[in-house]
Short mmCIF file of C-alpha atoms in Angstrom, two decimals:
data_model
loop_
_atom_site.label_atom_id
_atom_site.label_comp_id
_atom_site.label_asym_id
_atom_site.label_seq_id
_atom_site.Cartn_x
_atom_site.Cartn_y
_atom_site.Cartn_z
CA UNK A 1185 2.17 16.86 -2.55
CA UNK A 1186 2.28 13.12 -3.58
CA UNK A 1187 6.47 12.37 -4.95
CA UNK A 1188 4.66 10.08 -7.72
CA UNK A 1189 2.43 12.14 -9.79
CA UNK A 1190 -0.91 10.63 -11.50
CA UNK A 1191 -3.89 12.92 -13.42
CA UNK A 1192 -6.89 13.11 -10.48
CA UNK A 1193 -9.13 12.35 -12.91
CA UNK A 1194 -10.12 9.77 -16.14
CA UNK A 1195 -13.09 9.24 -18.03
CA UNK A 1196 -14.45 6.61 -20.28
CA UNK A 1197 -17.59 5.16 -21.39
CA UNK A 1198 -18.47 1.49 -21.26
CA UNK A 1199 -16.17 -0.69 -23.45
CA UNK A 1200 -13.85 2.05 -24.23
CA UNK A 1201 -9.86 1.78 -23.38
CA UNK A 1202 -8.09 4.18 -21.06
CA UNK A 1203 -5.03 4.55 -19.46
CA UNK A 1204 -3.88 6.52 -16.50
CA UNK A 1205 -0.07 7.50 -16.37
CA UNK A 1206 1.94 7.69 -13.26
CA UNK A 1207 5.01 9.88 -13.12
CA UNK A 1208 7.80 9.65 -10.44
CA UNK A 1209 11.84 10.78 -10.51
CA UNK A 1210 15.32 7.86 -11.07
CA UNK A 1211 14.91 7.25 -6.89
CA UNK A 1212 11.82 5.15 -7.02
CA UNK A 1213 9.92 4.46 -10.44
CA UNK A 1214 13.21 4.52 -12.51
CA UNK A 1215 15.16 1.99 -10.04
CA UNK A 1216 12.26 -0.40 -8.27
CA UNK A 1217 9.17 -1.76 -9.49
CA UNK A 1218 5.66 -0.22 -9.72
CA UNK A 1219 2.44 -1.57 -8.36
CA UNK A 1220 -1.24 -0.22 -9.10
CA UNK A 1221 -4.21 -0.53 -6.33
CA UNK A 1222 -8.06 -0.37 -7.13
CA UNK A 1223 -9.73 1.98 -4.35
CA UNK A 1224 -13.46 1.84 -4.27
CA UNK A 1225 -14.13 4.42 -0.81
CA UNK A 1226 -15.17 2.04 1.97
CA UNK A 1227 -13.59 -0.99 0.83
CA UNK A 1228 -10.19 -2.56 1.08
CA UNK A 1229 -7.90 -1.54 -1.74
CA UNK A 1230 -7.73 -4.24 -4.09
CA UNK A 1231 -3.96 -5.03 -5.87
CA UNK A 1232 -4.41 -4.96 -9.65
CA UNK A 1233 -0.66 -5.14 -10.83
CA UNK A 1234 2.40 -5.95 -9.43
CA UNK A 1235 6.65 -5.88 -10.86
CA UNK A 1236 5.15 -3.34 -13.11
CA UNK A 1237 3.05 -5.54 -15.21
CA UNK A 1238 2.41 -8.80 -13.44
CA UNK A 1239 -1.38 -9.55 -12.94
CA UNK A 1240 -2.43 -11.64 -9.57
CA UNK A 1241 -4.25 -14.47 -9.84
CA UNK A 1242 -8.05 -13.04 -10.12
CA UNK A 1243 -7.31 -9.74 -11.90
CA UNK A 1244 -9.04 -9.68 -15.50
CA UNK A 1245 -6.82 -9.37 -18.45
CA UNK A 1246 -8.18 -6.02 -19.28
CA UNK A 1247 -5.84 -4.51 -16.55
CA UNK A 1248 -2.54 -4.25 -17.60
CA UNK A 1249 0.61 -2.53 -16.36
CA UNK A 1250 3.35 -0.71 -18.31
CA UNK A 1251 6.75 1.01 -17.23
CA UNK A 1252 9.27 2.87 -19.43
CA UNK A 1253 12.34 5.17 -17.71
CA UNK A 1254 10.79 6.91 -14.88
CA UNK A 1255 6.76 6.90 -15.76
CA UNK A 1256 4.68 3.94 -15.83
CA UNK A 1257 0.72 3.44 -16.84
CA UNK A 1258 -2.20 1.31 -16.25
CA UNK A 1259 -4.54 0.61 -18.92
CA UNK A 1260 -8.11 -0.66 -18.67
CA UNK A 1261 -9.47 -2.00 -21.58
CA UNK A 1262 -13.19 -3.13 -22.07
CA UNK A 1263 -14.19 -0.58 -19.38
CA UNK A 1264 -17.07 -1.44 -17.22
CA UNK A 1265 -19.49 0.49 -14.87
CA UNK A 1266 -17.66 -1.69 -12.15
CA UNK A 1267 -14.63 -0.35 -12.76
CA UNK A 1268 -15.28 3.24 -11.32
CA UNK A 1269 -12.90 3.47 -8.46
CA UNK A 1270 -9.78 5.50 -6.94
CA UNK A 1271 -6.35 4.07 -8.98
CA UNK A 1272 -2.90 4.35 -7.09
CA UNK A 1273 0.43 3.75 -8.02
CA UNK A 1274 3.03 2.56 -5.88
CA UNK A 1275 6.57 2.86 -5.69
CA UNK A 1276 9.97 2.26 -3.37
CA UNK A 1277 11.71 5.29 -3.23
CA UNK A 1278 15.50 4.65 -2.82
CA UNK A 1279 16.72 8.15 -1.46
CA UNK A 1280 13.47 8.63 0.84
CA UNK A 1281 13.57 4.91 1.42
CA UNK A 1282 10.22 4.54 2.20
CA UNK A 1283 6.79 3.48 -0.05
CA UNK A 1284 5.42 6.42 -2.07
CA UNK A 1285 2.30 6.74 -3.83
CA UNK A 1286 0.50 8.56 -6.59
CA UNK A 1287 -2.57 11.15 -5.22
CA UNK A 1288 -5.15 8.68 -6.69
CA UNK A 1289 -6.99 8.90 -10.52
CA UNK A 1290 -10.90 9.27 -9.88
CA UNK A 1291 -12.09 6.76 -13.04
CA UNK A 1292 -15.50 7.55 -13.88
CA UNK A 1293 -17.28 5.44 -16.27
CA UNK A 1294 -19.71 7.53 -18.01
CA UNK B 596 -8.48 -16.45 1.83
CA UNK B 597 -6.68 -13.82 3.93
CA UNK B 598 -8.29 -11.24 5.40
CA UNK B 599 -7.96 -8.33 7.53
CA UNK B 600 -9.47 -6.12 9.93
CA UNK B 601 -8.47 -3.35 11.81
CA UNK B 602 -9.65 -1.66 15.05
CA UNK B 603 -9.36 1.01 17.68
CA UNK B 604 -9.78 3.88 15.63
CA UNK B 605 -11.72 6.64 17.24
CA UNK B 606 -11.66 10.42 18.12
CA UNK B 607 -8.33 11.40 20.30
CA UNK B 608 -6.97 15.21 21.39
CA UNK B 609 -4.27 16.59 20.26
CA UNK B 610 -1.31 15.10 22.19
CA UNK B 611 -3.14 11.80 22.90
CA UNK B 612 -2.72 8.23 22.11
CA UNK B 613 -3.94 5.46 20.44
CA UNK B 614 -3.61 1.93 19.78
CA UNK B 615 -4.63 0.08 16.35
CA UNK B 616 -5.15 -3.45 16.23
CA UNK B 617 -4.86 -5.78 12.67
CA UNK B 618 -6.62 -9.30 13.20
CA UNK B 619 -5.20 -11.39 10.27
CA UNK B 620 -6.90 -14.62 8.90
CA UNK B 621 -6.28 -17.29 6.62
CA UNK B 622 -2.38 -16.69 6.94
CA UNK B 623 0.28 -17.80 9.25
CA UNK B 624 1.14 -13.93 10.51
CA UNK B 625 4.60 -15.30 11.31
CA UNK B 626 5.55 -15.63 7.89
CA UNK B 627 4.42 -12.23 6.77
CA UNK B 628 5.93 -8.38 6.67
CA UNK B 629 3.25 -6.45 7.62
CA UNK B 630 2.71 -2.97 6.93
CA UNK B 631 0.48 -0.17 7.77
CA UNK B 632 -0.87 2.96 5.28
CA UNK B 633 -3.19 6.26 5.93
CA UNK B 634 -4.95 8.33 3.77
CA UNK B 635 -5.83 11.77 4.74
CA UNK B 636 -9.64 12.57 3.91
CA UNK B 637 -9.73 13.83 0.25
CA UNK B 638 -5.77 12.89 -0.43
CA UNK B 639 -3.80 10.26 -1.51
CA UNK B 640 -2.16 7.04 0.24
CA UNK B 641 0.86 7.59 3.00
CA UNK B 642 3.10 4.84 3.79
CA UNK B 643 3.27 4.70 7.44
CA UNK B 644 5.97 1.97 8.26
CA UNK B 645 6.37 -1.51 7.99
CA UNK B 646 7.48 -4.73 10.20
CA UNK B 647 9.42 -7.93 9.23
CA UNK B 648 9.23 -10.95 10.17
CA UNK B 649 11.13 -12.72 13.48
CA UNK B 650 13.40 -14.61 10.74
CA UNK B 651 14.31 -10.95 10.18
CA UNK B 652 14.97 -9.64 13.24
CA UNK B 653 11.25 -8.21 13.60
CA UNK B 654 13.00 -5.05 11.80
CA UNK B 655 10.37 -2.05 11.67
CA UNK B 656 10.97 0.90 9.60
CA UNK B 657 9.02 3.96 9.78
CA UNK B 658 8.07 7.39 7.32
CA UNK B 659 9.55 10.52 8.54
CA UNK B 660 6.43 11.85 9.47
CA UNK B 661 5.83 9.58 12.48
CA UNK B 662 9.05 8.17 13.48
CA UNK B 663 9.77 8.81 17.17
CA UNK B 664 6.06 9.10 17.88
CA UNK B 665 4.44 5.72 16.37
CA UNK B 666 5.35 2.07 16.99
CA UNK B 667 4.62 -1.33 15.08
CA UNK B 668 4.70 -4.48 16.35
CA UNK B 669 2.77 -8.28 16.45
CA UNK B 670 2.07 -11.04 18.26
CA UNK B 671 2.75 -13.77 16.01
CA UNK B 672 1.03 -16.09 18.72
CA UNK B 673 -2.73 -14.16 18.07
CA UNK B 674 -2.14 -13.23 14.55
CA UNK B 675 -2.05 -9.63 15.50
CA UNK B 676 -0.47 -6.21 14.56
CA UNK B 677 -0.70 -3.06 16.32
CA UNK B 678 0.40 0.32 15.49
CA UNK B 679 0.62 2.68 19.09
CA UNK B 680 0.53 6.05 18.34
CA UNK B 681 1.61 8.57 20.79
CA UNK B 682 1.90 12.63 20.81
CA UNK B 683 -0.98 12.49 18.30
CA UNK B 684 -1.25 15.57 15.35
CA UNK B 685 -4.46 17.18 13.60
CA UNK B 686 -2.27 15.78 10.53
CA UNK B 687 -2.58 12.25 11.58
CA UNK B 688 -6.30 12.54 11.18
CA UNK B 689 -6.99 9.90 8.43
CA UNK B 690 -8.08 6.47 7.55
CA UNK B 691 -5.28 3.49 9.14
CA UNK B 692 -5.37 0.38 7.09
CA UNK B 693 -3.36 -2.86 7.46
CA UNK B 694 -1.53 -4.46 4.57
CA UNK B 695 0.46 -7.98 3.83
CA UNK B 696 3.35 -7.59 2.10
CA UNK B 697 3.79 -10.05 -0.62
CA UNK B 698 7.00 -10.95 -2.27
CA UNK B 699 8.60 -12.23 -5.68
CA UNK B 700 12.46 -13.47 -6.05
CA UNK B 701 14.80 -12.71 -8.75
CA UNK B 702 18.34 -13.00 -9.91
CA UNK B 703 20.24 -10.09 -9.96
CA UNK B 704 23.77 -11.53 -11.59
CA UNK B 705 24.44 -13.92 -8.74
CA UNK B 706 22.73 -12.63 -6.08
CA UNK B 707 18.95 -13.45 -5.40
CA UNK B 708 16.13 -10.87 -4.13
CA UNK B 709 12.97 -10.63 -2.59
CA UNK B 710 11.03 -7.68 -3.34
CA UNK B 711 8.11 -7.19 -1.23
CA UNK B 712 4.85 -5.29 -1.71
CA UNK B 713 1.56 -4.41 -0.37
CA UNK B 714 -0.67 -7.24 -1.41
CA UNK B 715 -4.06 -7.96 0.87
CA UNK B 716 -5.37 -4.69 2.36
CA UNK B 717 -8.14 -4.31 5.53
CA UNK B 718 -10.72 -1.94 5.00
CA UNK B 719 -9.44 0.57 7.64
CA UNK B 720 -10.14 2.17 10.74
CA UNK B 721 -10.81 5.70 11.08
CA UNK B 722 -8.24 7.93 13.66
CA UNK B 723 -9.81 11.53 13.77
CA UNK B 724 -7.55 13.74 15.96
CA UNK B 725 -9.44 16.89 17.24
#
């Protein structure tokens, strides 16, 4: 049982917008920052969003981060077949102190 | 560009151990936290534990889950991190990747922070314990 909680599962066709919500408690998403990974099985997870909605240099503009109170979401906009992956989120978690993730959203891109 | 790789994964008994290797390029290791992460086959991402640099004491902190049984450490000098693991579970069956742990300052009144995250990621090495 992941301590941040994200939907297994999103669905969108090309060009469409969606967003995939992560959900966590006041020890780690409502006190430190979130971060989102791209997970494509076999590959090296890929950082998409840092400090809750700070691109690095190389991520499109169509991924963007959001955090309000103790949830935070990641939006894809202009979705593309290359975008079906395995999302995380990623937060600090002050009471456990260590790095706790979401379970992963399977995006499919219909 | 920075890149990772790990190594030594492999099939181990219950009770064994095993030794992971990172080999970093295109970054000065010293300078870098470095952290390791698992995922259990069909499950989400586990922190494992993380190191810090010699500036900071080469501090390593650990999950619950394997504290007592795994240890981190580097050598700086061959832009290396390992990750021993000893008195091995069925649970720690999963896939061991390396990370880089980037950082951002900011003001907090008058004090200043770093906050560091997982930034570059290997692609993993697979521990199956059986």
């Amino acid at each position: 049982q992941s301590v941040l909680t994200q939907p297994p599962s999103a669905s969108g066709t090309p060009g469409q917008r969606v967003s995939i919500s992560c959900s966590g408690s006041s020890s780690n998403i409502g006190n430190n920052y979130v971060y989102w990974y791209q997970h494509v099985p076999g590959t090296a997870p890929k950082l998409l969003i840092y400090k809750n909605d700070q691109r690095p240099s190389g991520v499109p503009d169509r991924f963007s981060g959001s955090k309000s109170g103790t949830s935070a979401s990641l939006a894809i906009s202009g979705l593309r077949s290359e975008d079906e992956a395995d999302y995380f989120c990623a937060a600090w978690d002050d009471s456990l102190s260590a790095w706790e993730f979401g379970g992963g959203t399977k995006l499919t891109v219909l | 560009e920075v890149q990772l790789v790990e190594s030594g994964g492999g099939l181990v008994k219950p009770g064994g151990s095993l030794r992971l290797s990172c080999a970093a390029s295109g970054i000065t290791l010293s300078n870098a936290w470095m952290t390791w992460v698992r995922q259990v086959p069909g499950k989400g991402l586990e922190w494992v534990g993380r190191i810090k640099t010699k500036t900071y004491g080469e501090t390593v902190d650990y999950a619950a889950p394997v504290k007592g049984r795994f240890r981190i450490s580097r050598d700086d000098s061959k832009n290396m991190l390992y990750l021993q693991m000893n008195s091995l579970k069925n649970d720690d069956t999963a896939v061991y990747y390396c990370t880089t742990q980037g950082r951002f300052g900011e003001w907090s009144g008058e004090i200043f922070h770093w906050h560091y995250y997982m930034d570059v990621w290997g692609k993993g090495t697979t521990v199956r314990v059986s």
